[in-house]
Short mmCIF file of C-alpha atoms in Angstrom, two decimals:
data_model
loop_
_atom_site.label_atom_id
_atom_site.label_comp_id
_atom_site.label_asym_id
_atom_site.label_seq_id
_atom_site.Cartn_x
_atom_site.Cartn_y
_atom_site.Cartn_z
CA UNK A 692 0.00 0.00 0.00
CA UNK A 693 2.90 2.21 0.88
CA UNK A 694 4.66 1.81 -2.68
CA UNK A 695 0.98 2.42 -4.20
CA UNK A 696 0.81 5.73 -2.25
CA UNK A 697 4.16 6.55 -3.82
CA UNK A 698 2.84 5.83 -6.98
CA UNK A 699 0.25 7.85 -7.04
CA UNK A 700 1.57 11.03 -5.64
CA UNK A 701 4.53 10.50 -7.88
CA UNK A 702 1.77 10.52 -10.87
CA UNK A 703 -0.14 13.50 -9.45
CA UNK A 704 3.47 15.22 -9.02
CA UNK A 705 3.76 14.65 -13.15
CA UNK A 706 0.40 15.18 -14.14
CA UNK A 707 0.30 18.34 -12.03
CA UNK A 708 3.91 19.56 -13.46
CA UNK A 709 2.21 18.53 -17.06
CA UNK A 710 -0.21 20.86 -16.18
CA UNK A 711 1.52 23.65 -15.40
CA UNK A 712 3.59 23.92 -18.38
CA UNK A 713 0.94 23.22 -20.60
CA UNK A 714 -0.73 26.55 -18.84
CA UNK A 715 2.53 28.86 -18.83
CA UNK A 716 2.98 27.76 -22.85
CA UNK A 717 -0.47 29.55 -23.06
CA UNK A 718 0.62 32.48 -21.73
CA UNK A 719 4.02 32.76 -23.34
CA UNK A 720 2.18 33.23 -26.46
CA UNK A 721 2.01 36.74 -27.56
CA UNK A 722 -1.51 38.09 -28.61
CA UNK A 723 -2.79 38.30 -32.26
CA UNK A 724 -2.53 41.61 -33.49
CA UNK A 725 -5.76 43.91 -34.09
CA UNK A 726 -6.72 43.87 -37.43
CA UNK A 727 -7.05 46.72 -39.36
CA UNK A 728 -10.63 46.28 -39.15
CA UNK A 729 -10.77 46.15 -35.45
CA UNK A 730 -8.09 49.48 -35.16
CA UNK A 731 -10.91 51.25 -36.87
CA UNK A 732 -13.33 50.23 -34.57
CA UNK A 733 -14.09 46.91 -35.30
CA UNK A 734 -17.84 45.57 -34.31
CA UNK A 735 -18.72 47.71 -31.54
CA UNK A 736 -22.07 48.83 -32.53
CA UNK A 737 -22.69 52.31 -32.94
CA UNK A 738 -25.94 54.43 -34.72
CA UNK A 739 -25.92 54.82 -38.43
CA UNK A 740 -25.53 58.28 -39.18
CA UNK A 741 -27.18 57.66 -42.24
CA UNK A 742 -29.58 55.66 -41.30
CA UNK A 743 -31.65 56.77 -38.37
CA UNK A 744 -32.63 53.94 -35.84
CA UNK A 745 -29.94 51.39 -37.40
CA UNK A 746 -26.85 50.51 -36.05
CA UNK A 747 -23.60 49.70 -38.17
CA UNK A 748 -20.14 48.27 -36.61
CA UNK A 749 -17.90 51.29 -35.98
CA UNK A 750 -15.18 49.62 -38.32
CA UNK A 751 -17.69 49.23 -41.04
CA UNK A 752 -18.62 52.72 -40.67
CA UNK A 753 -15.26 53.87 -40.70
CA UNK A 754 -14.63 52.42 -43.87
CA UNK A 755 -17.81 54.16 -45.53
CA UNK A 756 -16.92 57.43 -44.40
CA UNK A 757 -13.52 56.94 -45.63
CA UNK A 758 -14.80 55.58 -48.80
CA UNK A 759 -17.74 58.45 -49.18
CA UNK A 760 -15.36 60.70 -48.75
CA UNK A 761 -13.06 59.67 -51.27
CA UNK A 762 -15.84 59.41 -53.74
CA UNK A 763 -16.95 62.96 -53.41
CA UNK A 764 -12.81 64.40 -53.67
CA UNK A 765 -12.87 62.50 -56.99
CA UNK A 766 -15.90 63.93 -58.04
CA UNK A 767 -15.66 67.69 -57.14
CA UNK A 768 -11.97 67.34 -58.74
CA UNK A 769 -13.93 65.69 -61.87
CA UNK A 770 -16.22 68.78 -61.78
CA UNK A 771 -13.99 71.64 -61.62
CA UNK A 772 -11.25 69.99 -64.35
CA UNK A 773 -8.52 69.53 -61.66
CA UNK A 774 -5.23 68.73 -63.43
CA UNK A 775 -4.93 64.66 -63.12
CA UNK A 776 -8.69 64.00 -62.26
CA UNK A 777 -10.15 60.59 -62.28
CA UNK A 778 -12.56 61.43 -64.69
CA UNK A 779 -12.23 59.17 -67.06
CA UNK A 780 -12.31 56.29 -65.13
CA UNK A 781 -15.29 57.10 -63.68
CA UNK A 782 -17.33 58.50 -66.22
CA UNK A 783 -19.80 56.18 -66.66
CA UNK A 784 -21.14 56.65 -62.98
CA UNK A 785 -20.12 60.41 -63.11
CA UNK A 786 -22.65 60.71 -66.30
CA UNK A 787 -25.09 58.95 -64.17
CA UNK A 788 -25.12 60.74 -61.28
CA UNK A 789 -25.12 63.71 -62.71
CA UNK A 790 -28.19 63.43 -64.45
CA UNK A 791 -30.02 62.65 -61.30
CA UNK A 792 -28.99 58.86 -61.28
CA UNK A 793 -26.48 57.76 -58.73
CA UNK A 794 -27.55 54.21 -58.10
CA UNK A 795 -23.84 53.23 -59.46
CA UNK A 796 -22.72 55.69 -57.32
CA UNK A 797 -24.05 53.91 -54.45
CA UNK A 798 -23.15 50.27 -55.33
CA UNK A 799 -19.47 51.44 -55.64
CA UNK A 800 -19.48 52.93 -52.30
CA UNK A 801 -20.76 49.41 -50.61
CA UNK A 802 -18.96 47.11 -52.89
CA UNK A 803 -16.08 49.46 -51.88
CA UNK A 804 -16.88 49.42 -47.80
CA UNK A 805 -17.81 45.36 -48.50
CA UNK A 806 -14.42 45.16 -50.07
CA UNK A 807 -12.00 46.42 -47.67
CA UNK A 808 -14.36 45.60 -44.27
CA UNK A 809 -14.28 41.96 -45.36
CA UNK A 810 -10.50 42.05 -46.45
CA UNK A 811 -9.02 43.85 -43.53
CA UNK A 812 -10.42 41.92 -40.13
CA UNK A 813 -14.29 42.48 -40.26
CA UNK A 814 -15.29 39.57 -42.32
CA UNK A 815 -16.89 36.99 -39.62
CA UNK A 816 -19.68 40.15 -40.39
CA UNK A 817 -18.92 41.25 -43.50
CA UNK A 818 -18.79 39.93 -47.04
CA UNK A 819 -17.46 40.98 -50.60
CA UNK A 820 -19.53 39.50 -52.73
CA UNK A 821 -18.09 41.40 -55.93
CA UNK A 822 -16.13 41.19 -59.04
CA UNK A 823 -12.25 40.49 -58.31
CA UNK A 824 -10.25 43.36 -58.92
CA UNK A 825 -8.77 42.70 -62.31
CA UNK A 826 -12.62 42.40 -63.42
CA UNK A 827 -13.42 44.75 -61.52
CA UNK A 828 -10.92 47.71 -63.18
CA UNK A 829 -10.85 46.09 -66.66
CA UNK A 830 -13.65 48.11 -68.67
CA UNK A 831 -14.52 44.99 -70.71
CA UNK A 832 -15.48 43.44 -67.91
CA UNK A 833 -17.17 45.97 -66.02
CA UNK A 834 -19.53 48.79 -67.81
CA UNK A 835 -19.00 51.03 -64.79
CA UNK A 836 -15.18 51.18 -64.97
CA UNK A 837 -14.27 54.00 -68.21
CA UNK A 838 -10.27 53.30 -68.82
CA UNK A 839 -8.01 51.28 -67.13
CA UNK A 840 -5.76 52.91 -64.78
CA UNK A 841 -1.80 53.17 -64.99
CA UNK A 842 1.06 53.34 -61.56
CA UNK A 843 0.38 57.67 -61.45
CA UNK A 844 -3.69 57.58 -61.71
CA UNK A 845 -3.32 54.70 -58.86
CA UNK A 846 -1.38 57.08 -57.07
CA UNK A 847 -3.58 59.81 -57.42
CA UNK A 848 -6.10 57.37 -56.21
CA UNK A 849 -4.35 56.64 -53.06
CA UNK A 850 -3.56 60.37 -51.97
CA UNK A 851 -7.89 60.76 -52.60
CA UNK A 852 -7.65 57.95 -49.68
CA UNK A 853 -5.09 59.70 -47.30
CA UNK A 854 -6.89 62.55 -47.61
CA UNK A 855 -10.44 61.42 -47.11
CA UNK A 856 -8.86 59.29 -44.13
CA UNK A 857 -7.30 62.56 -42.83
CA UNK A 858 -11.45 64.31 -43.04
CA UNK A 859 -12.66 61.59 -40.95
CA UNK A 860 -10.27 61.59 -38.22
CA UNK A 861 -7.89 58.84 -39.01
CA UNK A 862 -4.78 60.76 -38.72
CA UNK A 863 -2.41 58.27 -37.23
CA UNK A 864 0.67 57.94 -39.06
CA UNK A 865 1.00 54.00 -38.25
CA UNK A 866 -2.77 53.35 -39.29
CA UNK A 867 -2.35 55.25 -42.49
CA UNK A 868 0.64 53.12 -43.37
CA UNK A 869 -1.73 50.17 -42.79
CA UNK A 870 -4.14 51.69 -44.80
CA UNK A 871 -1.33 52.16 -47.60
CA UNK A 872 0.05 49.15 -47.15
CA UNK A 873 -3.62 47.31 -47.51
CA UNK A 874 -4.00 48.99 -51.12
CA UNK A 875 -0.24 49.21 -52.77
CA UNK A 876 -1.10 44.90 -51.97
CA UNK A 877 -3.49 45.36 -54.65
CA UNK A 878 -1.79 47.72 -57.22
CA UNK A 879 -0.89 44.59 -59.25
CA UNK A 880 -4.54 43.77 -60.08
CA UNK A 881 -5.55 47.27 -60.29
CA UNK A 882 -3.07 49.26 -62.66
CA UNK A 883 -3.49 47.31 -65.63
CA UNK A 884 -1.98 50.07 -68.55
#
């Protein structure tokens, strides 16, 4: 009985040490790191400023203010004939819009939210459901898109971006070289002259 006593506390002794390290391995493991998704305020819930009594995640609506924002610096550049305006590429929507139409308008700022929400941390909630983006900039392929873009319109596109982010608040340097970073890793499918 004495050597079975042994035995046993021996085996709790292991088990117990097992234990242990299998529980300080857990916590010798660094964190994930916060998406990009979550930085910009990932799924807390917060009202809908554009639509009353609804509530949107605070990273989606992030995204769709940067996004609407971007929109409307490409389009009042398109309107006043700034040097190096978009305009071409976005002339079929621009047309639209402008004769009361903006539908398109609309469907490129949620495909555009949907895009980068679902792409950058936020898709257990979000989806993209749209073309890919060599489809989606090739104007064969999509009606909406007017020329294909080349390395200095991208460019332009991306300093529309910093500066929209920079109207809504997102002003961090190291979150606007996420932001960056997120869309030179799709120049390749995009700039396609």
């Amino acid at each position: 009985m004495k050597n079975f006593s042994k035995l046993a506390l021996l085996a709790l002794f292991i088990a117990s040490g097992a234990f242990v390290t299998s529980c300080s391995d857990d916590d010798d493991q660094a964190p994930e790191p916060a998406t990009l998704y979550a930085k910009l305020g990932g799924t807390t819930m917060v009202s809908d400023p554009n639509n009353p009594g609804q509530m949107i995640e605070q990273g989606r609506l992030s995204y769709r203010s940067v996004v609407d924002s971007t929109i409307t610096l490409i389009v009042s550049d398109i309107v006043v004939g700034a040097e190096g305006n978009l305009g071409q590429h976005f002339a079929p929507v621009i047309s639209e819009a402008l004769s009361g139409n903006t539908t398109n308008v609309a469907i490129l700022s949620d495909n555009l939210t949907d895009f980068f929400s679902a792409n950058t941390g936020g898709g257990a909630t979000n989806s993209y459901t749209g073309l890919n983006m060599v489809a989606a900039h090739d104007p064969a392929q999509n009606p909406r898109m007017g020329k294909k873009s080349n390395d200095a319109e991208y460019d332009k596109f991306i300093g529309y971006v910093g500066a929209a982010a920079g109207l809504n608040g997102v002003t961090d340097p190291a979150l606007i070289g996420e932001v960056v970073a997120v869309l030179e890793s799709l120049r390749a499918p995009i700039v396609q002259e």
